Protein backbone atom coordinates (compact mmCIF):
# COMPACT_ATOMS: atom_id res chain seq x y z
CA UNK A 1 28.88 154.60 -56.04
CA UNK A 2 30.43 155.05 -52.60
CA UNK A 3 33.92 153.65 -51.96
CA UNK A 4 34.66 151.94 -48.64
CA UNK A 5 38.12 152.84 -47.44
CA UNK A 6 40.33 151.28 -44.77
CA UNK A 7 42.82 152.78 -42.34
CA UNK A 8 45.92 153.98 -44.17
CA UNK A 9 44.21 154.06 -47.58
CA UNK A 10 44.47 157.11 -49.84
CA UNK A 11 41.81 157.97 -52.41
CA UNK A 12 41.80 160.48 -55.26
CA UNK A 13 38.96 163.00 -55.01
CA UNK A 14 39.33 165.46 -57.88
CA UNK A 15 41.67 163.71 -60.33
CA UNK A 16 38.73 161.99 -62.02
CA UNK A 17 36.18 164.58 -60.86
CA UNK A 18 37.62 167.91 -62.04
CA UNK A 19 34.32 169.67 -61.36
CA UNK A 20 34.17 168.63 -57.70
CA UNK A 21 34.17 171.75 -55.55
CA UNK A 22 31.70 171.54 -52.67
CA UNK A 23 32.15 168.67 -50.21
CA UNK A 24 30.17 167.66 -47.16
CA UNK A 25 32.15 165.74 -44.57
CA UNK A 26 29.75 163.91 -42.27
CA UNK A 27 30.76 162.15 -39.06
CA UNK A 28 28.74 159.90 -36.81
CA UNK A 29 29.07 157.45 -33.90
CA UNK A 30 27.23 155.60 -31.16
CA UNK A 31 27.85 156.26 -27.47
CA UNK A 32 26.10 156.69 -24.14
CA UNK A 33 24.29 160.00 -23.67
CA UNK A 34 26.78 161.19 -21.04
CA UNK A 35 29.69 160.89 -23.46
CA UNK A 36 30.03 164.12 -25.50
CA UNK A 37 31.96 164.01 -28.75
CA UNK A 38 33.09 167.09 -30.63
CA UNK A 39 34.53 167.27 -34.12
CA UNK A 40 36.88 169.91 -35.49
CA UNK A 41 38.92 170.79 -38.57
CA UNK A 42 42.47 172.14 -38.65
CA UNK A 43 43.54 174.01 -41.79
CA UNK A 44 47.23 173.21 -42.17
CA UNK A 45 50.11 174.55 -44.21
CA UNK A 46 52.96 172.59 -45.79
CA UNK A 47 54.60 172.38 -42.34
CA UNK A 48 51.60 170.54 -40.90
CA UNK A 49 50.61 173.44 -38.67
CA UNK A 50 48.01 176.20 -38.71
CA UNK A 51 49.01 179.75 -39.68
CA UNK A 52 46.97 181.21 -36.80
CA UNK A 53 44.24 180.31 -34.32
CA UNK A 54 41.48 181.12 -36.83
CA UNK A 55 42.54 178.10 -38.87
CA UNK A 56 40.87 175.92 -36.23
CA UNK A 57 37.19 175.43 -37.12
CA UNK A 58 34.93 173.90 -34.45
CA UNK A 59 31.73 174.66 -32.51
CA UNK A 60 33.28 177.82 -31.03
CA UNK A 61 34.52 179.07 -34.41
CA UNK A 62 32.11 177.40 -36.85
CA UNK A 63 33.04 179.30 -40.02
CA UNK A 64 36.49 180.01 -41.39
CA UNK A 65 37.15 183.64 -42.28
CA UNK A 66 37.34 182.70 -46.00
CA UNK A 67 34.00 180.88 -45.88
CA UNK A 68 35.74 177.81 -47.29
CA UNK A 69 35.09 175.64 -44.22
CA UNK A 70 31.94 175.60 -42.09
CA UNK A 71 31.21 173.34 -39.10
CA UNK A 72 27.62 172.31 -38.36
CA UNK A 73 26.15 170.43 -35.41
CA UNK A 74 23.06 168.22 -35.75
CA UNK A 75 22.78 168.51 -39.56
CA UNK A 76 20.06 166.96 -41.67
CA UNK A 77 20.85 163.60 -43.19
CA UNK A 78 21.58 161.46 -40.15
CA UNK A 79 25.17 162.47 -39.37
CA UNK A 80 25.98 163.74 -35.87
CA UNK A 81 28.15 166.61 -37.10
CA UNK A 82 29.04 167.91 -40.54
CA UNK A 83 31.62 170.13 -42.21
CA UNK A 84 31.07 171.86 -45.55
CA UNK A 85 34.23 172.44 -47.56
CA UNK A 86 34.61 174.63 -50.64
CA UNK A 87 37.82 173.29 -52.15
CA UNK A 88 38.15 176.16 -54.66
CA UNK A 89 37.86 178.78 -51.92
CA UNK A 90 40.67 177.40 -49.77
CA UNK A 91 43.75 179.65 -49.75
CA UNK A 92 46.75 178.27 -51.63
CA UNK A 93 48.70 178.18 -48.37
CA UNK A 94 46.29 175.56 -46.97
CA UNK A 95 47.71 172.22 -48.03
CA UNK A 96 45.73 169.91 -45.78
CA UNK A 97 42.52 169.71 -43.75
CA UNK A 98 42.69 167.44 -40.70
CA UNK A 99 39.33 166.19 -39.41
CA UNK A 100 39.36 165.24 -35.74
CA UNK A 101 37.09 163.96 -32.98
CA UNK A 102 37.55 164.42 -29.24
CA UNK A 103 35.68 163.53 -26.05
CA UNK A 104 34.75 166.51 -23.91
CA UNK A 105 36.22 166.45 -20.38
CA UNK A 106 37.31 162.87 -20.98
CA UNK A 107 39.90 162.57 -18.22
CA UNK A 108 37.64 163.93 -15.49
CA UNK A 109 34.80 161.69 -16.60
CA UNK A 110 37.09 158.68 -17.14
CA UNK A 111 35.89 158.28 -20.71
CA UNK A 112 37.72 157.24 -23.87
CA UNK A 113 37.11 156.06 -27.43
CA UNK A 114 36.92 152.47 -26.26
CA UNK A 115 33.37 153.41 -25.20
CA UNK A 116 32.44 154.63 -28.70
CA UNK A 117 31.18 152.32 -31.44
CA UNK A 118 30.13 152.73 -35.05
CA UNK A 119 32.31 155.80 -35.66
CA UNK A 120 32.61 156.82 -39.30
CA UNK A 121 33.48 159.63 -41.67
CA UNK A 122 31.93 160.01 -45.10
CA UNK A 123 32.50 162.41 -47.99
CA UNK A 124 29.55 163.66 -50.02
CA UNK A 125 29.43 165.66 -53.24
CA UNK A 126 27.30 168.59 -52.08
CA UNK A 127 26.21 169.35 -55.66
CA UNK A 128 24.22 166.13 -56.07
CA UNK A 129 24.20 164.47 -52.63
CA UNK A 130 26.17 161.45 -53.81
CA UNK A 131 28.31 159.72 -51.17
CA UNK A 132 31.84 159.46 -52.55
CA UNK A 133 33.47 157.42 -49.82
CA UNK A 134 32.96 156.10 -46.30
CA UNK A 135 35.57 155.31 -43.68
CA UNK A 136 34.48 153.22 -40.69
CA UNK A 137 36.93 153.44 -37.81
CA UNK A 138 36.21 150.08 -36.21
CA UNK A 139 36.94 149.19 -32.58
CA UNK A 140 40.70 149.54 -32.37
CA UNK A 141 40.62 152.22 -29.65
CA UNK A 142 40.81 151.93 -25.87
CA UNK A 143 42.44 154.71 -23.80
CA UNK A 144 42.45 157.36 -26.54
CA UNK A 145 40.58 160.65 -25.98
CA UNK A 146 41.27 162.23 -29.39
CA UNK A 147 41.40 160.92 -32.95
CA UNK A 148 42.69 162.35 -36.21
CA UNK A 149 40.03 160.65 -38.31
CA UNK A 150 41.04 161.62 -41.82
CA UNK A 151 42.71 164.24 -43.99
CA UNK A 152 41.94 165.96 -47.27
CA UNK A 153 45.16 167.16 -48.87
CA UNK A 154 46.63 168.61 -52.05
CA UNK A 155 48.76 166.38 -54.25
CA UNK A 156 50.12 167.45 -57.65
CA UNK A 157 47.33 169.94 -58.23
CA UNK A 158 44.54 167.60 -57.14
CA UNK A 159 42.84 166.74 -53.84
CA UNK A 160 43.06 163.36 -52.12
CA UNK A 161 41.65 161.79 -48.96
CA UNK A 162 43.68 159.84 -46.42
CA UNK A 163 42.03 157.54 -43.86
CA UNK A 164 44.23 158.24 -40.85
CA UNK A 165 42.45 156.79 -37.80
CA UNK A 166 45.22 157.80 -35.38
CA UNK A 167 44.25 157.88 -31.71
CA UNK A 168 45.94 160.05 -29.08
CA UNK A 169 45.84 160.79 -25.40
CA UNK A 170 45.49 164.37 -24.18
CA UNK A 171 42.19 165.36 -25.78
CA UNK A 172 41.56 168.50 -27.79
CA UNK A 173 44.19 170.54 -25.98
CA UNK A 174 46.94 168.20 -27.13
CA UNK A 175 45.69 168.27 -30.71
CA UNK A 176 45.59 172.06 -30.69
CA UNK A 177 49.15 172.33 -29.47
CA UNK A 178 50.32 169.76 -31.98
CA UNK A 179 48.78 171.71 -34.86
CA UNK A 180 50.08 175.10 -33.67
CA UNK A 181 47.00 176.48 -31.90
CA UNK A 182 47.61 178.56 -28.77
CA UNK A 183 45.78 177.06 -25.80
CA UNK A 184 45.33 178.95 -22.55
CA UNK A 185 43.14 178.16 -19.56
CA UNK A 186 39.72 179.77 -19.86
CA UNK A 187 40.16 180.46 -23.57
CA UNK A 188 37.43 178.01 -24.49
CA UNK A 189 39.16 176.70 -27.59
CA UNK A 190 40.22 173.52 -25.85
CA UNK A 191 37.83 172.45 -23.11
CA UNK A 192 39.72 169.27 -22.26
CA UNK A 193 41.85 169.11 -19.10
CA UNK A 194 45.57 170.05 -19.23
CA UNK A 195 47.46 167.74 -21.55
CA UNK A 196 50.97 167.03 -22.84
CA UNK A 197 52.47 169.47 -25.33
CA UNK A 198 51.94 166.96 -28.13
CA UNK A 199 49.70 163.95 -28.70
CA UNK A 200 51.08 160.56 -27.75
CA UNK A 201 50.44 158.02 -30.54
CA UNK A 202 49.00 154.68 -29.43
């Protein structure tokens, strides 16, 4: 049975499911056709930052070098974008996975998450297709162009999920800098316009 979670809530994933290994993280939303949303995953260490640029998994780098995280666009099942996670294959140094959503070229197009409705994240047990939990973000956003939707993290030898729902200005470039990813013009890793060196919480 799927669990509905609210912003700020933390849920055990593997404590009572010791055999859980393969997860599907599906994300969806409703928006006008001219508003382009992209999702991404940052693989973070204990310091909350990536070890290198390859720990940023998105449409331009859809598969982590370990094979533990894979990003998919337009998956089957109704979600807009999906990430497959092999918890057992994640390196010990990876303590947290941050799942994010951003609006492409938001500043130039004068777009923000106030124009997005029905946004959600759900976790699925890939072994049997059962939905474990669903987090619906609601309509609390206005000027934000990037969101840290949720996190999967290690805690005392087990994995937990945290419903974060934190919105920021600055788009993908700001998120990348905040998580330790090098962003340079023309690199392609962060297509959003120039942004502050760190996200500004709202």
